[in-house]
Amino acid sequence: LGGLIDQWKNKGLVPADIDAGESERFANGKGALLYAQYQERLKALNACDFGDLLLHMLTILKAHRDVLESYQQRFKYILVDEYQDTNSSQYLWLRLLAQARKNICCVGDDDQSIYSWRGAQVENILRFEKDFPGAKVIRLEQNYRSTPHILAAASGLIANNAGRLGKTLFTDATEGGKVKVIGVWDGPEEARRVGEEIEGWQRRGHSLDEVAILVRAQFQTREFEDRFIAIGLSYRIVGGFRFYERAEIRDALAYLRLVNQPADDLAFERIVNTPKRGLGDKAVARVQQLARSAGISLVHAAARILDTDELTPQARRALGALVGDLARWRDMANDLPQPELARRILDESGYTAMLQADRSAEAAGRLENLTELARAMEEYESLGGFLEHVSLVMDNDARGPNSETVTIMTIHAAKGLEFANVFLAGWEEGVFPSQRSLDEGGLASLEEERRLAYVAITRARSEATILHAANRRIYGQWTSSIPSRFVGELPDAHVEHETTMSGGESLWRANWSERADPFADVARGTGRGPGWQRAAGVDLSNPGGSFTSRTFSREPARVVEARASAVSLGNKGRDDVAIGMRVFHQKFGYGEIAEIEGNKLEIEFEAAGRKRVMDSFVTVG
């Protein structure tokens, strides 16, 4: 709802402007009503959100002619930069201010409008001459950054867009090689090839600070990070966290660390209430208090406290479910492939559902990152080995503040920047252009994706290299890919093609060629991979048993509740308490010990009645 209201404000729409069609976009037609209630609440609080900063001004200027005229007289000349990134509200506000004097100058590049997801509308700059008849258009076509081949390649690509003003870029520079387009076999080879190219650049005496790797989505950085760690190449992530430092990845790793090592208290603290389980601060504090007093791990303490009345029934149920899940996942770790285990944990813990229910712009990217995390685990034989690798990656930030580093960033984050040597990775259909963007926006989104490609190429001063992989491994399955349509739109005269594949044409070329597919004899199963098939052979009623030949049952496995008493019986209790002794409990008050069982006490409290508590929570006297 918050995102939808922000979209309406970017369009300059107040609640009264929302028609039935727009209102249907949320809660079965209640969008407009909820928007109105939200605005009333803001007014009662004497507050504004970010969208109101423009919307209220626009409303005032439209409703109060005297205020509008005052500002029209105050601003004789108006200059707007980055005009292609303005939204509807900014556009309407600007037209009102400029309509009296018409002394307005807008600077912008329609070919670099790449922020529609933030409300920007490229149409604002495209219709400027209609909005302000008689306006003079000055095309700034000389480029002082890139080589002739880079400019020509970018110009040839963007010429495929229908909705543009058009311009012909030129430069006085005469040197520079063609744009390289390199086809590689798979993602890991893509990272290896880029690493080799960068090392060669460095050996030729150039600085790593002049090198950038630009990707379409954040999840693509993981492959490069792992490779650069392996070869000792210093890098930094701009506009975001390193892959393993992102919040959703840290959460997932915390679950995996607990499964691998139940005594990891930091991991338990991170996920005990993520996603929300109804465990309050007091409940968690009780578990921590028991762990400290008994000198045991938080997971062990959580299991012990379940068999007492220290927690509320709701907290006891929630904590019991978590303890039971952790025990069950630990058993699964011996039978399931690591990627499948990770996906099971994220699904069954509710973490995936939490992100799927999140309507923010970042949620989809977070889900992609979790998918990439599971894919990364395919390369390791054990969960412990993978977690050791992650520790190495996360500790690799010991470079000095003045050391040279390769920059890795998304194309969106690179806008306005420039580098001598730029690598553009992952130019494959579905990755770039983004399939999600095409599904949501159709032709308009395709044109914006092409503008994004134009921005990417023009970040390079002297060298630009585009890479695409013929195969990507997804969920353990090798999937053939075809190059981005943008690769085919680059003018041949300014592009140099290369492939590292040998022994026949790649799968993507065979797909489009009239020649026979050289890989036709390669088995490409339509089902799940070997890991899934092995998991399918497990008798779910006996998860610790051997594999069977039975087919996979789609009925959910029965979840066996963890019995806290199994891990708490037999623990030695305190030697300073005895039956009949009067004790004090912080929650239940004073009472008399009725029974003693190891470290558990049955106490008849004066106010709370009979309760079962841990002996570490009572004091004598």
XYZ file of N, CA and C in Angstrom, residues 194-400:
621
model
N 37.134 -12.601 -16.728
C 37.231 -11.197 -16.308
C 38.431 -11.018 -15.382
N 38.639 -11.970 -14.455
C 39.793 -11.885 -13.567
C 41.106 -11.880 -14.334
N 41.218 -12.732 -15.352
C 42.438 -12.782 -16.164
C 42.657 -11.478 -16.918
N 41.567 -10.924 -17.488
C 41.674 -9.660 -18.229
C 42.141 -8.530 -17.308
N 41.611 -8.508 -16.087
C 41.977 -7.442 -15.148
C 43.429 -7.588 -14.711
N 43.877 -8.831 -14.487
C 45.279 -9.037 -14.113
C 46.208 -8.601 -15.243
N 45.799 -8.865 -16.495
C 46.596 -8.408 -17.634
C 46.647 -6.891 -17.698
N 45.528 -6.251 -17.431
C 45.452 -4.781 -17.389
C 46.412 -4.228 -16.333
N 46.425 -4.880 -15.179
C 47.298 -4.439 -14.095
C 48.771 -4.633 -14.460
N 49.104 -5.758 -15.112
C 50.499 -6.010 -15.511
C 50.985 -4.984 -16.527
N 50.048 -4.441 -17.311
C 50.441 -3.419 -18.297
C 50.641 -2.047 -17.666
N 50.580 -1.998 -16.333
C 50.874 -0.754 -15.624
C 49.671 0.117 -15.341
N 48.480 -0.375 -15.573
C 47.277 0.424 -15.325
C 46.760 0.199 -13.897
N 45.959 1.122 -13.430
C 45.428 1.067 -12.070
C 44.127 0.274 -12.012
N 43.952 -0.486 -10.922
C 42.687 -1.205 -10.718
C 41.533 -0.243 -10.461
N 41.847 0.952 -9.989
C 40.799 1.943 -9.739
C 40.076 2.352 -11.019
N 40.697 2.072 -12.159
C 40.118 2.453 -13.445
C 39.287 1.329 -14.061
N 39.040 0.257 -13.289
C 38.315 -0.902 -13.805
C 36.983 -1.038 -13.081
N 35.927 -1.321 -13.834
C 34.613 -1.540 -13.239
C 33.939 -2.742 -13.885
N 33.206 -3.488 -13.084
C 32.345 -4.571 -13.576
C 30.910 -4.142 -13.296
N 30.118 -4.028 -14.349
C 28.734 -3.565 -14.209
C 27.785 -4.724 -14.464
N 26.840 -4.922 -13.555
C 25.881 -6.025 -13.657
C 24.465 -5.462 -13.638
N 23.527 -6.269 -14.139
C 22.123 -5.838 -14.171
C 21.468 -5.967 -12.806
N 21.839 -7.005 -12.032
C 21.201 -7.247 -10.738
C 22.257 -7.595 -9.698
N 21.954 -7.298 -8.437
C 22.926 -7.465 -7.365
C 23.398 -8.911 -7.208
N 22.520 -9.887 -7.454
C 22.912 -11.280 -7.214
C 24.065 -11.717 -8.112
N 24.288 -11.007 -9.229
C 25.353 -11.390 -10.149
C 26.749 -11.142 -9.593
N 26.866 -10.372 -8.531
C 28.204 -10.056 -8.016
C 28.858 -11.243 -7.328
N 28.069 -12.227 -6.875
C 28.599 -13.312 -6.051
C 29.690 -14.101 -6.770
N 29.468 -14.426 -8.039
C 30.438 -15.216 -8.796
C 31.784 -14.499 -8.876
N 31.755 -13.193 -9.095
C 32.996 -12.418 -9.198
C 33.678 -12.297 -7.834
N 32.907 -12.099 -6.789
C 33.495 -11.992 -5.455
C 34.250 -13.258 -5.089
N 33.629 -14.411 -5.330
C 34.294 -15.674 -5.006
C 35.582 -15.843 -5.803
N 35.548 -15.498 -7.086
C 36.728 -15.647 -7.925
C 37.852 -14.702 -7.493
N 37.492 -13.467 -7.198
C 38.508 -12.486 -6.827
C 39.139 -12.826 -5.476
N 38.365 -13.423 -4.581
C 38.938 -13.902 -3.315
C 39.980 -14.979 -3.600
N 39.651 -15.886 -4.523
C 40.535 -17.013 -4.829
C 41.864 -16.547 -5.414
N 41.839 -15.485 -6.232
C 43.075 -15.036 -6.888
C 43.701 -13.833 -6.192
N 43.087 -13.377 -5.095
C 43.671 -12.269 -4.341
C 43.537 -10.920 -5.004
N 42.465 -10.710 -5.762
C 42.253 -9.443 -6.448
C 41.351 -8.557 -5.587
N 41.835 -7.378 -5.265
C 41.091 -6.483 -4.381
C 39.897 -5.872 -5.113
N 38.751 -5.836 -4.450
C 37.537 -5.292 -5.077
C 36.668 -4.597 -4.031
N 35.715 -3.831 -4.506
C 34.733 -3.208 -3.614
C 33.379 -3.209 -4.307
N 32.332 -3.301 -3.510
C 30.967 -3.232 -4.022
C 30.454 -1.827 -3.768
N 29.992 -1.156 -4.811
C 29.478 0.211 -4.685
C 27.958 0.189 -4.816
N 27.286 0.967 -3.969
C 25.836 1.047 -4.051
C 25.134 -0.124 -3.420
N 25.846 -0.869 -2.592
C 25.243 -2.032 -1.936
C 26.284 -2.753 -1.117
N 25.854 -3.802 -0.446
C 26.761 -4.596 0.366
C 27.390 -5.694 -0.475
N 28.518 -6.182 -0.001
C 29.054 -7.398 -0.586
C 28.014 -8.501 -0.441
N 28.106 -9.480 -1.317
C 27.046 -10.490 -1.381
C 26.759 -11.107 -0.019
N 27.805 -11.553 0.657
C 27.601 -12.260 1.918
C 27.351 -11.317 3.091
N 27.351 -10.008 2.840
C 27.073 -9.043 3.902
C 25.637 -8.530 3.850
N 24.882 -8.942 2.827
C 23.502 -8.472 2.718
C 22.633 -9.126 3.781
N 21.637 -8.387 4.264
C 20.859 -8.824 5.425
C 20.231 -10.198 5.212
N 19.617 -10.405 4.035
C 18.940 -11.675 3.809
C 19.932 -12.839 3.726
N 21.143 -12.570 3.213
C 22.163 -13.617 3.142
C 22.683 -13.936 4.540
N 22.884 -12.911 5.352
C 23.326 -13.136 6.731
C 22.287 -13.933 7.517
N 21.006 -13.632 7.293
C 19.949 -14.387 7.971
C 19.996 -15.868 7.562
N 20.093 -16.103 6.244
C 20.142 -17.482 5.746
C 21.373 -18.209 6.282
N 22.505 -17.525 6.302
C 23.728 -18.141 6.814
C 23.602 -18.465 8.299
N 22.869 -17.626 9.033
C 22.682 -17.892 10.465
C 21.923 -19.203 10.667
N 20.899 -19.444 9.877
C 20.184 -20.718 9.939
C 21.136 -21.883 9.632
N 21.922 -21.727 8.568
C 22.833 -22.804 8.166
C 23.907 -23.049 9.221
N 24.394 -21.979 9.846
C 25.405 -22.135 10.892
C 24.840 -22.882 12.094
N 23.578 -22.606 12.439
C 22.948 -23.299 13.566
C 22.763 -24.785 13.280
N 22.415 -25.091 12.035
C 22.267 -26.496 11.659
C 23.623 -27.194 11.707
N 24.656 -26.499 11.266
C 25.996 -27.084 11.246
C 26.607 -27.148 12.640
N 26.339 -26.122 13.476
C 26.916 -26.034 14.804
C 25.895 -25.422 15.758
N 25.154 -26.262 16.495
C 24.085 -25.753 17.368
C 24.565 -24.805 18.467
N 25.863 -24.807 18.763
C 26.382 -23.955 19.834
C 26.680 -22.535 19.374
N 26.296 -22.192 18.149
C 26.564 -20.851 17.612
C 25.518 -19.875 18.154
N 25.830 -19.223 19.270
C 24.859 -18.348 19.928
C 24.551 -17.092 19.121
N 25.547 -16.552 18.410
C 25.301 -15.350 17.603
C 24.290 -15.646 16.499
N 24.402 -16.810 15.897
C 23.459 -17.200 14.858
C 22.055 -17.357 15.447
N 21.949 -17.972 16.629
C 20.639 -18.159 17.261
C 19.995 -16.812 17.565
N 20.767 -15.876 18.099
C 20.219 -14.558 18.424
C 19.704 -13.849 17.170
N 20.349 -14.093 16.029
C 19.938 -13.409 14.814
C 18.608 -13.935 14.279
N 18.368 -15.237 14.405
C 17.190 -15.815 13.743
C 16.079 -16.228 14.689
N 16.288 -16.095 15.996
C 15.296 -16.595 16.938
C 13.917 -15.969 16.709
N 13.894 -14.751 16.203
C 12.600 -14.105 15.924
C 12.554 -13.537 14.515
N 13.297 -14.179 13.593
C 13.309 -13.761 12.190
C 13.045 -14.979 11.310
N 11.865 -15.051 10.654
C 10.784 -14.064 10.701
C 10.076 -14.068 12.056
N 9.161 -13.115 12.260
C 8.493 -12.962 13.540
C 7.786 -14.254 13.949
N 8.057 -14.679 15.206
C 7.442 -15.905 15.707
C 6.586 -15.667 16.941
N 6.493 -14.421 17.367
C 5.731 -14.147 18.574
C 6.557 -14.291 19.833
N 7.873 -14.272 19.691
C 8.762 -14.333 20.844
C 9.158 -12.913 21.235
N 8.750 -12.495 22.416
C 9.073 -11.151 22.864
C 10.460 -11.074 23.471
N 10.882 -9.850 23.794
C 12.204 -9.637 24.389
C 12.340 -10.363 25.719
N 11.231 -10.416 26.505
C 11.306 -11.079 27.810
C 11.575 -12.570 27.656
N 10.929 -13.200 26.663
C 11.134 -14.631 26.450
C 12.574 -14.920 26.053
N 13.104 -14.118 25.141
C 14.491 -14.309 24.711
C 15.445 -14.058 25.869
N 15.125 -13.053 26.699
C 15.975 -12.751 27.854
C 16.001 -13.921 28.834
N 14.863 -14.610 29.002
C 14.802 -15.779 29.877
C 15.751 -16.880 29.387
N 15.726 -17.111 28.076
C 16.606 -18.129 27.500
C 18.070 -17.744 27.713
N 18.394 -16.480 27.505
C 19.773 -16.025 27.681
C 20.212 -16.127 29.138
N 19.308 -15.807 30.047
C 19.631 -15.896 31.469
C 19.944 -17.336 31.873
N 19.128 -18.276 31.366
C 19.375 -19.687 31.670
C 20.697 -20.152 31.072
N 20.972 -19.746 29.846
C 22.212 -20.158 29.187
C 23.436 -19.671 29.957
N 23.385 -18.418 30.433
C 24.520 -17.867 31.183
C 24.698 -18.571 32.529
N 23.589 -18.767 33.220
C 23.687 -19.361 34.558
C 24.119 -20.825 34.499
N 23.686 -21.535 33.466
C 24.015 -22.958 33.366
C 25.263 -23.207 32.530
N 25.781 -22.171 31.869
C 26.978 -22.336 31.045
C 26.754 -23.202 29.831
N 25.587 -23.054 29.203
C 25.247 -23.869 28.029
C 24.899 -22.953 26.856
N 24.760 -23.535 25.668
C 24.423 -22.754 24.480
C 22.967 -22.303 24.538
N 22.634 -21.295 23.741
C 21.265 -20.785 23.707
C 20.284 -21.826 23.178
N 20.706 -22.637 22.199
C 19.809 -23.665 21.664
C 19.499 -24.697 22.752
N 20.536 -25.091 23.489
C 20.338 -26.056 24.575
C 19.447 -25.455 25.660
N 19.675 -24.178 25.971
C 18.853 -23.500 26.980
C 17.402 -23.409 26.523
N 17.206 -23.129 25.235
C 15.844 -23.046 24.696
C 15.127 -24.380 24.843
N 15.842 -25.471 24.577
C 15.236 -26.793 24.717
C 14.884 -27.092 26.172
N 15.760 -26.698 27.097
C 15.499 -26.950 28.516
C 14.285 -26.175 29.028
N 14.197 -24.924 28.646
C 13.177 -24.043 29.226
C 11.778 -24.395 28.739
N 11.686 -25.174 27.661
C 10.374 -25.553 27.126
C 9.580 -26.416 28.096
N 10.301 -27.131 28.965
C 9.644 -28.067 29.869
C 9.275 -27.426 31.194
N 9.236 -26.081 31.189
C 8.906 -25.339 32.406
C 7.778 -24.370 32.115
N 7.378 -23.648 33.156
C 6.346 -22.608 32.997
C 6.946 -21.214 32.948
N 8.246 -21.128 32.644
C 8.911 -19.829 32.613
C 8.375 -18.927 31.504
N 7.911 -19.517 30.395
C 7.440 -18.754 29.249
C 5.924 -18.822 29.154
N 5.356 -17.858 28.446
C 3.922 -17.904 28.166
C 3.635 -19.063 27.212
N 2.412 -19.575 27.190
C 2.103 -20.677 26.261
C 2.445 -20.355 24.814
N 2.160 -19.119 24.367
C 2.450 -18.751 22.980
C 3.950 -18.780 22.709
N 4.736 -18.202 23.629
C 6.186 -18.188 23.443
C 6.746 -19.608 23.484
N 6.168 -20.462 24.361
C 6.641 -21.840 24.465
C 6.376 -22.609 23.170
N 5.210 -22.386 22.583
C 4.893 -23.059 21.317
C 5.837 -22.608 20.201
N 6.054 -21.287 20.123
C 6.906 -20.744 19.061
C 8.343 -21.234 19.207
N 8.855 -21.194 20.438
C 10.228 -21.623 20.663
C 10.358 -23.129 20.441
N 9.336 -23.877 20.845
C 9.364 -25.321 20.634
C 9.392 -25.685 19.163
N 8.624 -24.953 18.363
C 8.621 -25.208 16.918
C 10.002 -24.952 16.317
N 10.667 -23.881 16.773
C 11.993 -23.562 16.243
C 13.000 -24.638 16.637
N 12.986 -25.042 17.914
C 13.923 -26.074 18.374
C 13.689 -27.380 17.615
N 12.407 -27.736 17.409
C 12.096 -28.941 16.657
C 12.555 -28.867 15.219
N 12.371 -27.686 14.590
C 12.815 -27.505 13.211
C 14.329 -27.654 13.090
N 15.054 -27.050 14.032
C 16.515 -27.123 13.974
C 16.991 -28.575 14.081
N 16.350 -29.350 14.962
C 16.733 -30.758 15.097
C 16.416 -31.532 13.823
N 15.275 -31.224 13.218
C 14.870 -31.928 11.989
C 15.790 -31.561 10.831
N 16.143 -30.296 10.712
C 17.036 -29.874 9.625
C 18.417 -30.485 9.801
N 18.833 -30.654 11.057
C 20.145 -31.252 11.308
C 20.156 -32.705 10.818
N 19.049 -33.409 10.997
C 18.942 -34.778 10.482
C 18.947 -34.782 8.953
N 18.258 -33.799 8.351
C 18.196 -33.714 6.886
C 19.574 -33.475 6.277
N 20.423 -32.763 7.024
C 21.735 -32.380 6.481
C 22.560 -33.586 6.062
N 22.272 -34.741 6.656
C 23.035 -35.938 6.306
C 22.569 -36.573 5.007
N 21.362 -36.239 4.566
C 20.771 -36.920 3.412
C 20.560 -36.017 2.201
N 20.233 -34.763 2.430
C 19.902 -33.861 1.326
C 21.135 -33.162 0.782
N 21.175 -32.877 -0.516
C 22.231 -32.022 -1.064
C 22.160 -30.646 -0.394
N 23.310 -29.994 -0.274
C 23.354 -28.714 0.453
C 22.387 -27.662 -0.096
N 22.304 -27.458 -1.428
C 21.375 -26.435 -1.942
C 19.927 -26.742 -1.595
N 19.557 -28.034 -1.681
C 18.174 -28.413 -1.359
C 17.901 -28.201 0.121
N 18.883 -28.477 0.965
C 18.728 -28.242 2.401
C 18.484 -26.756 2.671
N 19.259 -25.898 2.019
C 19.094 -24.457 2.219
C 17.702 -24.007 1.807
N 17.233 -24.497 0.668
C 15.896 -24.104 0.206
C 14.816 -24.608 1.154
N 14.987 -25.818 1.670
C 14.015 -26.358 2.628
C 13.970 -25.483 3.889
N 15.141 -25.152 4.397
C 15.208 -24.348 5.631
C 14.533 -22.993 5.423
N 14.839 -22.328 4.326
C 14.273 -21.008 4.071
C 12.767 -21.080 3.876
N 12.296 -22.133 3.215
C 10.856 -22.290 2.999
C 10.131 -22.645 4.292
N 10.646 -23.646 5.007
C 9.948 -24.147 6.186
C 10.040 -23.198 7.372
N 11.064 -22.353 7.399
C 11.171 -21.378 8.490
C 10.223 -20.200 8.294
N 9.684 -20.063 7.081
C 8.820 -18.934 6.779
C 9.563 -17.732 6.226
N 10.894 -17.865 6.057
C 11.684 -16.716 5.601
C 11.349 -16.355 4.152
N 11.227 -17.371 3.297
C 10.874 -17.106 1.894
C 9.507 -16.449 1.800
N 8.542 -16.963 2.556
C 7.187 -16.393 2.537
C 7.200 -14.950 3.018
N 8.051 -14.643 3.985
C 8.153 -13.269 4.490
C 8.575 -12.307 3.377
N 9.564 -12.716 2.576
C 10.024 -11.860 1.482
C 9.003 -11.808 0.350
N 8.307 -12.925 0.102
C 7.283 -12.932 -0.945
C 6.130 -12.008 -0.593
N 5.850 -11.858 0.695
C 4.768 -10.970 1.136
C 5.212 -9.514 1.174
N 6.513 -9.283 1.091
C 7.055 -7.923 1.116
C 6.838 -7.273 -0.251
N 6.151 -6.148 -0.279
C 5.838 -5.481 -1.546
C 6.826 -4.375 -1.898
N 7.917 -4.283 -1.171
C 8.888 -3.232 -1.473
C 9.641 -3.557 -2.750
N 10.272 -2.531 -3.306
C 11.008 -2.707 -4.567
C 12.212 -3.625 -4.396
N 12.717 -3.744 -3.163
C 13.925 -4.539 -2.932
C 13.639 -6.022 -2.734
N 12.385 -6.390 -2.461
C 12.063 -7.763 -2.075
C 12.442 -8.774 -3.152
N 12.121 -8.464 -4.408
C 12.423 -9.407 -5.493
C 13.924 -9.643 -5.595
N 14.717 -8.599 -5.444
C 16.165 -8.752 -5.485
C 16.684 -9.599 -4.339
N 16.053 -9.504 -3.174
C 16.471 -10.311 -2.029
C 16.186 -11.788 -2.272
N 15.056 -12.068 -2.900
C 14.743 -13.460 -3.236
C 15.746 -13.999 -4.255
N 16.132 -13.158 -5.220
C 17.144 -13.570 -6.199
C 18.473 -13.870 -5.507
N 18.817 -13.074 -4.505
C 20.062 -13.305 -3.776
C 20.035 -14.644 -3.044
N 18.886 -14.997 -2.469
C 18.778 -16.283 -1.779
C 18.892 -17.443 -2.764
N 18.322 -17.265 -3.954
C 18.462 -18.288 -4.997
C 19.934 -18.461 -5.377
N 20.636 -17.345 -5.490
C 22.062 -17.396 -5.832
C 22.874 -18.037 -4.710
N 22.478 -17.810 -3.468
C 23.167 -18.440 -2.340
C 23.064 -19.962 -2.430
N 21.851 -20.457 -2.701
C 21.672 -21.901 -2.834
C 22.504 -22.447 -3.989
N 22.580 -21.692 -5.094
C 23.383 -22.133 -6.234
C 24.862 -22.190 -5.872
N 25.315 -21.231 -5.069
C 26.724 -21.203 -4.684
C 27.098 -22.438 -3.865
N 26.136 -22.987 -3.134
C 26.415 -24.145 -2.271
C 26.645 -25.413 -3.075
N 26.238 -25.428 -4.345
C 26.397 -26.618 -5.175
C 27.859 -26.996 -5.366
N 28.739 -26.023 -5.216
C 30.149 -26.261 -5.504
C 30.905 -26.866 -4.315
N 30.219 -27.090 -3.197
C 30.903 -27.573 -1.994
C 30.317 -28.907 -1.549
N 31.211 -29.797 -1.074
C 30.785 -31.138 -0.719
C 30.036 -31.190 0.603
N 30.325 -30.246 1.480
C 29.690 -30.280 2.799
C 29.254 -28.886 3.211
N 28.325 -28.841 4.126
C 27.863 -27.554 4.660
C 28.993 -26.849 5.396
N 29.772 -27.617 6.143
C 30.896 -27.030 6.856
C 31.914 -26.396 5.921
N 32.183 -27.063 4.785
C 33.127 -26.515 3.815
C 32.637 -25.212 3.220
N 31.344 -25.148 2.929
C 30.780 -23.920 2.384
C 30.867 -22.782 3.402
N 30.538 -23.054 4.662
C 30.571 -22.005 5.684
C 31.997 -21.530 5.940
N 32.974 -22.413 5.819
C 34.372 -21.995 5.939
C 34.745 -21.035 4.814
N 34.269 -21.340 3.608
C 34.530 -20.454 2.471
C 33.919 -19.081 2.714
N 32.686 -19.042 3.218
C 32.019 -17.768 3.487
C 32.802 -16.956 4.508
N 33.314 -17.618 5.544
C 34.104 -16.921 6.560
C 35.335 -16.281 5.942
N 35.968 -17.005 5.011
C 37.148 -16.471 4.328
C 36.773 -15.231 3.517
N 35.655 -15.307 2.799
C 35.224 -14.178 1.973
C 34.926 -12.955 2.839
N 34.217 -13.167 3.938
C 33.802 -12.042 4.769
C 34.967 -11.428 5.530
N 36.028 -12.197 5.737
C 37.205 -11.651 6.420
C 38.150 -10.940 5.468
N 37.869 -11.030 4.180
C 38.795 -10.489 3.178
C 38.533 -8.999 2.935
N 38.773 -8.203 3.948
C 38.608 -6.760 3.772
C 39.763 -6.043 4.467
N 40.942 -6.657 4.326
C 42.084 -6.144 5.056
C 42.911 -5.158 4.241
N 42.400 -4.772 3.080
C 43.177 -3.852 2.241
C 43.264 -2.482 2.918
N 44.352 -1.762 2.623
C 44.513 -0.430 3.175
C 43.573 0.555 2.519
